[in-house]
């Protein structure tokens, strides 16, 4: 098949593209750096010509409500107009576990708007909702560092390796549209503060973790970021990933 990966040069997109090429598919990595801009529509028609599947793993450059909402909804409008013109038969979108259960968090509300656009597009679809990536732990810790203290809430997560996310997205792209949602997550539930402790135990840098329920992006999040009993659980554990990273 010809598969267009929107956001194809990023963390997930580059891995998805590699897996799909290994599967024998023609892959177009669509991103502004390759001349394809979903916000303006530039390059979309040419990239999607003859495409069977579109995988959207693009991300807003801002976590603020209005820019994120504009990015996801405008991109969706341009994408689906181009997909219908090209006769695309399957749209795969990457979203977030628990995304529709976190009221008042603008970025998640923007992702819900994206999901709604997917459902209402008329293009057969599959939505893969992933838990937070292992790769996000270190940046979250850095954002929450004050001096030698890393202030993190005990918000429970079931994080997953980006490689396992990419494998699930690539599998969805090569299958039939589900017209539904599949949750994927890692094998273990940890508090975010505990993830910080595990990180610094294996990679000490002089910082210590302080549990602070008011600190950072995940402060006050409801207990919905671990997925439910239906989530597919990948096998890679955070400590194992850290040791080989």
PDB file of C-alpha atoms in Angstrom:
ATOM      1  CA  UNK A   1       0.000   0.000   0.000  1.00  0.00           C
ATOM      2  CA  UNK A   2       0.906   3.640  -0.209  1.00  0.00           C
ATOM      3  CA  UNK A   3       0.800   5.028   3.327  1.00  0.00           C
ATOM      4  CA  UNK A   4       1.223   8.702   4.196  1.00  0.00           C
ATOM      5  CA  UNK A   5       2.515   9.335   7.723  1.00  0.00           C
ATOM      6  CA  UNK A   6       1.617  12.852   8.847  1.00  0.00           C
ATOM      7  CA  UNK A   7       4.169  13.928  11.416  1.00  0.00           C
ATOM      8  CA  UNK A   8       6.374  11.313   9.814  1.00  0.00           C
ATOM      9  CA  UNK A   9       9.690  12.834  10.886  1.00  0.00           C
ATOM     10  CA  UNK A  10       8.934  12.988  14.624  1.00  0.00           C
ATOM     11  CA  UNK A  11       9.527  10.576  17.503  1.00  0.00           C
ATOM     12  CA  UNK A  12       6.639   8.254  16.665  1.00  0.00           C
ATOM     13  CA  UNK A  13       6.309   9.049  12.966  1.00  0.00           C
ATOM     14  CA  UNK A  14       9.890   8.153  12.080  1.00  0.00           C
ATOM     15  CA  UNK A  15       9.552   4.783  13.819  1.00  0.00           C
ATOM     16  CA  UNK A  16       6.164   4.074  12.231  1.00  0.00           C
ATOM     17  CA  UNK A  17       7.569   4.950   8.805  1.00  0.00           C
ATOM     18  CA  UNK A  18      10.505   2.575   9.260  1.00  0.00           C
ATOM     19  CA  UNK A  19       8.219  -0.282  10.346  1.00  0.00           C
ATOM     20  CA  UNK A  20       5.886   0.242   7.400  1.00  0.00           C
ATOM     21  CA  UNK A  21       8.780   0.286   4.935  1.00  0.00           C
ATOM     22  CA  UNK A  22      10.016  -2.971   6.469  1.00  0.00           C
ATOM     23  CA  UNK A  23       6.523  -4.308   5.768  1.00  0.00           C
ATOM     24  CA  UNK A  24       6.981  -3.558   2.076  1.00  0.00           C
ATOM     25  CA  UNK A  25       4.801  -0.465   1.828  1.00  0.00           C
ATOM     26  CA  UNK A  26       5.464   2.789   0.007  1.00  0.00           C
ATOM     27  CA  UNK A  27       5.740   5.421   2.723  1.00  0.00           C
ATOM     28  CA  UNK A  28       5.545   9.213   2.455  1.00  0.00           C
ATOM     29  CA  UNK A  29       6.807  11.044   5.549  1.00  0.00           C
ATOM     30  CA  UNK A  30       4.672  14.176   5.515  1.00  0.00           C
ATOM     31  CA  UNK A  31       5.859  17.131   7.588  1.00  0.00           C
ATOM     32  CA  UNK A  32       6.602  20.812   7.026  1.00  0.00           C
ATOM     33  CA  UNK A  33      10.276  19.881   6.593  1.00  0.00           C
ATOM     34  CA  UNK A  34       9.314  17.608   3.665  1.00  0.00           C
ATOM     35  CA  UNK A  35       7.032  20.221   2.061  1.00  0.00           C
ATOM     36  CA  UNK A  36       3.700  19.086   3.524  1.00  0.00           C
ATOM     37  CA  UNK A  37       1.869  21.434   5.891  1.00  0.00           C
ATOM     38  CA  UNK A  38      -1.513  20.328   7.209  1.00  0.00           C
ATOM     39  CA  UNK A  39      -2.230  23.768   8.688  1.00  0.00           C
ATOM     40  CA  UNK A  40      -2.073  25.509   5.314  1.00  0.00           C
ATOM     41  CA  UNK A  41      -2.797  22.486   3.125  1.00  0.00           C
ATOM     42  CA  UNK A  42       0.460  23.027   1.238  1.00  0.00           C
ATOM     43  CA  UNK A  43       1.667  19.836  -0.422  1.00  0.00           C
ATOM     44  CA  UNK A  44      -1.200  17.691   0.850  1.00  0.00           C
ATOM     45  CA  UNK A  45      -2.813  16.870  -2.481  1.00  0.00           C
ATOM     46  CA  UNK A  46       0.468  15.761  -4.026  1.00  0.00           C
ATOM     47  CA  UNK A  47       1.475  13.700  -0.982  1.00  0.00           C
ATOM     48  CA  UNK A  48      -1.880  11.922  -0.784  1.00  0.00           C
ATOM     49  CA  UNK A  49      -2.219  11.149  -4.486  1.00  0.00           C
ATOM     50  CA  UNK A  50      -2.775   7.392  -4.775  1.00  0.00           C
ATOM     51  CA  UNK A  51      -2.616   6.891  -0.995  1.00  0.00           C
ATOM     52  CA  UNK A  52      -4.464   3.969   0.580  1.00  0.00           C
ATOM     53  CA  UNK A  53      -3.901   4.905   4.228  1.00  0.00           C
ATOM     54  CA  UNK A  54      -3.112   8.078   6.158  1.00  0.00           C
ATOM     55  CA  UNK A  55      -1.524   7.838   9.601  1.00  0.00           C
ATOM     56  CA  UNK A  56      -1.720  11.043  11.646  1.00  0.00           C
ATOM     57  CA  UNK A  57       0.815  11.204  14.475  1.00  0.00           C
ATOM     58  CA  UNK A  58       1.393  14.948  14.190  1.00  0.00           C
ATOM     59  CA  UNK A  59       1.377  17.113  17.292  1.00  0.00           C
ATOM     60  CA  UNK A  60       0.634  20.693  18.162  1.00  0.00           C
ATOM     61  CA  UNK A  61       3.731  22.814  18.836  1.00  0.00           C
ATOM     62  CA  UNK A  62       1.879  24.317  21.823  1.00  0.00           C
ATOM     63  CA  UNK A  63       0.114  22.718  24.811  1.00  0.00           C
ATOM     64  CA  UNK A  64      -1.951  25.881  25.353  1.00  0.00           C
ATOM     65  CA  UNK A  65      -5.666  25.501  24.693  1.00  0.00           C
ATOM     66  CA  UNK A  66      -6.304  27.839  21.768  1.00  0.00           C
ATOM     67  CA  UNK A  67      -3.181  27.072  19.682  1.00  0.00           C
ATOM     68  CA  UNK A  68      -3.630  23.331  20.213  1.00  0.00           C
ATOM     69  CA  UNK A  69      -7.321  23.457  19.345  1.00  0.00           C
ATOM     70  CA  UNK A  70      -6.582  25.463  16.208  1.00  0.00           C
ATOM     71  CA  UNK A  71      -3.800  23.091  15.174  1.00  0.00           C
ATOM     72  CA  UNK A  72      -5.800  19.872  15.534  1.00  0.00           C
ATOM     73  CA  UNK A  73      -9.091  21.115  14.078  1.00  0.00           C
ATOM     74  CA  UNK A  74      -7.597  23.031  11.150  1.00  0.00           C
ATOM     75  CA  UNK A  75      -5.241  20.181  10.310  1.00  0.00           C
ATOM     76  CA  UNK A  76      -8.153  17.747  10.413  1.00  0.00           C
ATOM     77  CA  UNK A  77     -10.252  19.845   8.041  1.00  0.00           C
ATOM     78  CA  UNK A  78      -7.435  20.081   5.510  1.00  0.00           C
ATOM     79  CA  UNK A  79      -6.453  16.435   5.884  1.00  0.00           C
ATOM     80  CA  UNK A  80      -9.925  15.001   5.405  1.00  0.00           C
ATOM     81  CA  UNK A  81     -10.687  17.220   2.429  1.00  0.00           C
ATOM     82  CA  UNK A  82      -7.514  15.932   0.774  1.00  0.00           C
ATOM     83  CA  UNK A  83      -8.206  12.331   1.825  1.00  0.00           C
ATOM     84  CA  UNK A  84     -11.663  12.343   0.279  1.00  0.00           C
ATOM     85  CA  UNK A  85     -10.281  13.817  -2.933  1.00  0.00           C
ATOM     86  CA  UNK A  86      -7.589  11.130  -3.047  1.00  0.00           C
ATOM     87  CA  UNK A  87      -9.910   8.253  -2.148  1.00  0.00           C
ATOM     88  CA  UNK A  88      -8.058   7.293   1.042  1.00  0.00           C
ATOM     89  CA  UNK A  89      -9.740   4.261   2.601  1.00  0.00           C
ATOM     90  CA  UNK A  90      -8.313   4.245   6.127  1.00  0.00           C
ATOM     91  CA  UNK A  91      -7.292   7.012   8.537  1.00  0.00           C
ATOM     92  CA  UNK A  92      -5.281   6.084  11.651  1.00  0.00           C
ATOM     93  CA  UNK A  93      -5.016   8.684  14.417  1.00  0.00           C
ATOM     94  CA  UNK A  94      -2.849   8.623  17.534  1.00  0.00           C
ATOM     95  CA  UNK A  95      -4.494   9.979  20.681  1.00  0.00           C
ATOM     96  CA  UNK A  96      -4.114   9.699  24.473  1.00  0.00           C
ATOM     97  CA  UNK A  97      -5.462   7.222  27.027  1.00  0.00           C
ATOM     98  CA  UNK A  98      -8.167   8.874  29.136  1.00  0.00           C
ATOM     99  CA  UNK A  99      -8.207  11.960  26.928  1.00  0.00           C
ATOM    100  CA  UNK A 100     -11.984  12.459  27.210  1.00  0.00           C
ATOM    101  CA  UNK A 101     -11.992  12.143  31.014  1.00  0.00           C
ATOM    102  CA  UNK A 102      -9.834  15.162  31.915  1.00  0.00           C
ATOM    103  CA  UNK A 103     -12.142  18.209  31.951  1.00  0.00           C
ATOM    104  CA  UNK A 104     -10.560  21.627  31.939  1.00  0.00           C
ATOM    105  CA  UNK A 105      -7.204  20.597  30.487  1.00  0.00           C
ATOM    106  CA  UNK A 106      -7.018  22.488  27.211  1.00  0.00           C
ATOM    107  CA  UNK A 107      -4.574  20.253  25.340  1.00  0.00           C
ATOM    108  CA  UNK A 108      -6.675  17.163  26.058  1.00  0.00           C
ATOM    109  CA  UNK A 109      -9.818  19.015  24.979  1.00  0.00           C
ATOM    110  CA  UNK A 110      -8.059  19.836  21.701  1.00  0.00           C
ATOM    111  CA  UNK A 111      -7.244  16.137  21.209  1.00  0.00           C
ATOM    112  CA  UNK A 112     -10.898  15.262  21.874  1.00  0.00           C
ATOM    113  CA  UNK A 113     -11.863  17.747  19.162  1.00  0.00           C
ATOM    114  CA  UNK A 114      -9.430  15.981  16.832  1.00  0.00           C
ATOM    115  CA  UNK A 115     -10.987  12.606  17.655  1.00  0.00           C
ATOM    116  CA  UNK A 116     -14.457  14.014  16.974  1.00  0.00           C
ATOM    117  CA  UNK A 117     -13.255  15.287  13.599  1.00  0.00           C
ATOM    118  CA  UNK A 118     -11.940  11.809  12.782  1.00  0.00           C
ATOM    119  CA  UNK A 119     -15.257  10.186  13.690  1.00  0.00           C
ATOM    120  CA  UNK A 120     -17.252  12.713  11.703  1.00  0.00           C
ATOM    121  CA  UNK A 121     -15.046  12.735   8.630  1.00  0.00           C
ATOM    122  CA  UNK A 122     -16.735   9.980   6.670  1.00  0.00           C
ATOM    123  CA  UNK A 123     -13.355   8.272   6.148  1.00  0.00           C
ATOM    124  CA  UNK A 124     -13.057   4.797   7.745  1.00  0.00           C
ATOM    125  CA  UNK A 125     -10.771   5.141  10.747  1.00  0.00           C
ATOM    126  CA  UNK A 126      -8.915   3.594  13.649  1.00  0.00           C
ATOM    127  CA  UNK A 127      -7.971   5.572  16.774  1.00  0.00           C
ATOM    128  CA  UNK A 128      -5.051   4.360  18.873  1.00  0.00           C
ATOM    129  CA  UNK A 129      -4.966   5.930  22.326  1.00  0.00           C
ATOM    130  CA  UNK A 130      -1.552   5.595  23.978  1.00  0.00           C
ATOM    131  CA  UNK A 131      -0.454   6.177  27.546  1.00  0.00           C
ATOM    132  CA  UNK A 132       2.333   8.689  28.215  1.00  0.00           C
ATOM    133  CA  UNK A 133       5.643   7.804  26.567  1.00  0.00           C
ATOM    134  CA  UNK A 134       8.720   6.810  28.570  1.00  0.00           C
ATOM    135  CA  UNK A 135      10.552   9.515  26.635  1.00  0.00           C
ATOM    136  CA  UNK A 136       8.388  12.212  28.265  1.00  0.00           C
ATOM    137  CA  UNK A 137       9.475  11.447  31.836  1.00  0.00           C
ATOM    138  CA  UNK A 138      12.825  13.249  31.664  1.00  0.00           C
ATOM    139  CA  UNK A 139      11.407  16.454  30.089  1.00  0.00           C
ATOM    140  CA  UNK A 140       8.574  16.520  32.655  1.00  0.00           C
ATOM    141  CA  UNK A 141      11.169  16.165  35.409  1.00  0.00           C
ATOM    142  CA  UNK A 142      13.241  18.993  33.950  1.00  0.00           C
ATOM    143  CA  UNK A 143      10.190  21.265  33.783  1.00  0.00           C
ATOM    144  CA  UNK A 144       9.475  20.535  37.452  1.00  0.00           C
ATOM    145  CA  UNK A 145      13.009  21.028  38.777  1.00  0.00           C
ATOM    146  CA  UNK A 146      13.673  23.756  41.363  1.00  0.00           C
ATOM    147  CA  UNK A 147      17.345  23.792  42.329  1.00  0.00           C
ATOM    148  CA  UNK A 148      18.178  20.190  43.242  1.00  0.00           C
ATOM    149  CA  UNK A 149      14.540  19.219  43.853  1.00  0.00           C
ATOM    150  CA  UNK A 150      12.275  17.616  41.249  1.00  0.00           C
ATOM    151  CA  UNK A 151       8.746  18.376  42.387  1.00  0.00           C
ATOM    152  CA  UNK A 152       6.281  15.814  41.032  1.00  0.00           C
ATOM    153  CA  UNK A 153       2.733  14.742  41.929  1.00  0.00           C
ATOM    154  CA  UNK A 154       1.819  11.125  42.612  1.00  0.00           C
ATOM    155  CA  UNK A 155      -0.526  11.047  39.599  1.00  0.00           C
ATOM    156  CA  UNK A 156      -0.745   7.440  38.426  1.00  0.00           C
ATOM    157  CA  UNK A 157       0.434   6.629  34.910  1.00  0.00           C
ATOM    158  CA  UNK A 158       0.969   3.430  32.929  1.00  0.00           C
ATOM    159  CA  UNK A 159       3.731   4.716  30.627  1.00  0.00           C
ATOM    160  CA  UNK A 160       4.823   2.992  27.440  1.00  0.00           C
ATOM    161  CA  UNK A 161       7.914   2.975  25.227  1.00  0.00           C
ATOM    162  CA  UNK A 162       7.534   4.994  22.028  1.00  0.00           C
ATOM    163  CA  UNK A 163       8.750   1.943  20.084  1.00  0.00           C
ATOM    164  CA  UNK A 164       5.764  -0.025  21.389  1.00  0.00           C
ATOM    165  CA  UNK A 165       3.426   2.827  20.434  1.00  0.00           C
ATOM    166  CA  UNK A 166       4.905   2.915  16.927  1.00  0.00           C
ATOM    167  CA  UNK A 167       4.440  -0.846  16.570  1.00  0.00           C
ATOM    168  CA  UNK A 168       0.757  -0.572  17.528  1.00  0.00           C
ATOM    169  CA  UNK A 169       0.167   2.325  15.142  1.00  0.00           C
ATOM    170  CA  UNK A 170       1.938   0.520  12.290  1.00  0.00           C
ATOM    171  CA  UNK A 171      -0.131  -2.604  12.943  1.00  0.00           C
ATOM    172  CA  UNK A 172      -3.343  -0.552  12.840  1.00  0.00           C
ATOM    173  CA  UNK A 173      -2.275   1.043   9.545  1.00  0.00           C
ATOM    174  CA  UNK A 174      -1.754  -2.361   7.967  1.00  0.00           C
ATOM    175  CA  UNK A 175      -5.084  -3.717   9.199  1.00  0.00           C
ATOM    176  CA  UNK A 176      -8.689  -2.946   8.440  1.00  0.00           C
ATOM    177  CA  UNK A 177     -10.384   0.148   9.888  1.00  0.00           C
ATOM    178  CA  UNK A 178     -11.912  -0.563  13.296  1.00  0.00           C
ATOM    179  CA  UNK A 179     -14.065   2.577  13.353  1.00  0.00           C
ATOM    180  CA  UNK A 180     -13.312   2.554  17.056  1.00  0.00           C
ATOM    181  CA  UNK A 181     -10.673   3.081  19.734  1.00  0.00           C
ATOM    182  CA  UNK A 182      -7.874   0.860  21.004  1.00  0.00           C
ATOM    183  CA  UNK A 183      -6.028   1.734  24.222  1.00  0.00           C
ATOM    184  CA  UNK A 184      -2.357   0.785  24.572  1.00  0.00           C
ATOM    185  CA  UNK A 185      -0.173   1.183  27.653  1.00  0.00           C
ATOM    186  CA  UNK A 186       2.898  -0.144  29.392  1.00  0.00           C
ATOM    187  CA  UNK A 187       2.997  -3.149  31.732  1.00  0.00           C
ATOM    188  CA  UNK A 188       3.258  -1.240  35.021  1.00  0.00           C
ATOM    189  CA  UNK A 189       1.406   1.508  36.876  1.00  0.00           C
ATOM    190  CA  UNK A 190       3.609   4.061  38.658  1.00  0.00           C
ATOM    191  CA  UNK A 191       3.049   7.399  40.305  1.00  0.00           C
ATOM    192  CA  UNK A 192       4.819  10.152  38.413  1.00  0.00           C
ATOM    193  CA  UNK A 193       6.912  10.849  41.514  1.00  0.00           C
ATOM    194  CA  UNK A 194       7.952   7.189  41.596  1.00  0.00           C
ATOM    195  CA  UNK A 195       8.964   7.367  37.926  1.00  0.00           C
ATOM    196  CA  UNK A 196      11.197  10.284  38.876  1.00  0.00           C
ATOM    197  CA  UNK A 197      12.733   8.251  41.685  1.00  0.00           C
ATOM    198  CA  UNK A 198      13.381   5.286  39.389  1.00  0.00           C
ATOM    199  CA  UNK A 199      14.999   7.616  36.849  1.00  0.00           C
ATOM    200  CA  UNK A 200      17.358   9.215  39.352  1.00  0.00           C
ATOM    201  CA  UNK A 201      18.225   5.882  40.975  1.00  0.00           C
ATOM    202  CA  UNK A 202      19.494   4.584  37.642  1.00  0.00           C
ATOM    203  CA  UNK A 203      20.807   7.919  36.349  1.00  0.00           C
ATOM    204  CA  UNK A 204      21.749   9.995  39.409  1.00  0.00           C
ATOM    205  CA  UNK A 205      22.518  13.647  38.747  1.00  0.00           C
ATOM    206  CA  UNK A 206      22.375  15.199  42.200  1.00  0.00           C
ATOM    207  CA  UNK A 207      18.649  15.867  42.160  1.00  0.00           C
ATOM    208  CA  UNK A 208      16.065  14.332  44.488  1.00  0.00           C
ATOM    209  CA  UNK A 209      12.323  13.890  44.026  1.00  0.00           C
ATOM    210  CA  UNK A 210       9.880  15.698  46.277  1.00  0.00           C
ATOM    211  CA  UNK A 211       6.240  14.655  46.067  1.00  0.00           C
ATOM    212  CA  UNK A 212       4.157  17.770  45.415  1.00  0.00           C
ATOM    213  CA  UNK A 213       0.538  17.267  44.348  1.00  0.00           C
ATOM    214  CA  UNK A 214       0.378  20.840  42.989  1.00  0.00           C
ATOM    215  CA  UNK A 215       3.435  20.661  40.727  1.00  0.00           C
ATOM    216  CA  UNK A 216       3.650  20.427  36.953  1.00  0.00           C
ATOM    217  CA  UNK A 217       1.455  19.437  34.032  1.00  0.00           C
ATOM    218  CA  UNK A 218      -0.056  16.367  35.697  1.00  0.00           C
ATOM    219  CA  UNK A 219      -1.045  18.028  38.978  1.00  0.00           C
ATOM    220  CA  UNK A 220      -4.651  17.323  39.922  1.00  0.00           C
ATOM    221  CA  UNK A 221      -5.242  14.921  37.034  1.00  0.00           C
ATOM    222  CA  UNK A 222      -8.036  12.412  37.721  1.00  0.00           C
ATOM    223  CA  UNK A 223      -7.038   8.755  37.942  1.00  0.00           C
ATOM    224  CA  UNK A 224      -7.782   7.987  34.289  1.00  0.00           C
ATOM    225  CA  UNK A 225      -4.326   7.891  32.666  1.00  0.00           C
ATOM    226  CA  UNK A 226      -3.693   4.170  33.185  1.00  0.00           C
ATOM    227  CA  UNK A 227      -6.320   2.841  30.794  1.00  0.00           C
ATOM    228  CA  UNK A 228      -9.022   0.384  31.728  1.00  0.00           C
ATOM    229  CA  UNK A 229      -9.110  -3.397  31.654  1.00  0.00           C
ATOM    230  CA  UNK A 230      -9.427  -3.394  27.878  1.00  0.00           C
ATOM    231  CA  UNK A 231      -6.054  -1.718  27.257  1.00  0.00           C
ATOM    232  CA  UNK A 232      -3.447  -3.716  25.348  1.00  0.00           C
ATOM    233  CA  UNK A 233      -0.340  -3.856  27.537  1.00  0.00           C
ATOM    234  CA  UNK A 234       3.101  -3.753  25.937  1.00  0.00           C
ATOM    235  CA  UNK A 235       5.921  -5.705  27.562  1.00  0.00           C
ATOM    236  CA  UNK A 236       8.713  -3.124  27.890  1.00  0.00           C
ATOM    237  CA  UNK A 237       9.247  -2.034  31.508  1.00  0.00           C
ATOM    238  CA  UNK A 238      10.458   1.488  32.304  1.00  0.00           C
ATOM    239  CA  UNK A 239      13.529   0.335  34.242  1.00  0.00           C
ATOM    240  CA  UNK A 240      14.576  -1.999  31.417  1.00  0.00           C
ATOM    241  CA  UNK A 241      14.163   0.803  28.892  1.00  0.00           C
ATOM    242  CA  UNK A 242      16.171   3.235  31.017  1.00  0.00           C
ATOM    243  CA  UNK A 243      19.046   0.780  31.391  1.00  0.00           C
ATOM    244  CA  UNK A 244      19.452   0.378  27.659  1.00  0.00           C
ATOM    245  CA  UNK A 245      18.616   3.953  26.651  1.00  0.00           C
TER     246      UNK A 245
END
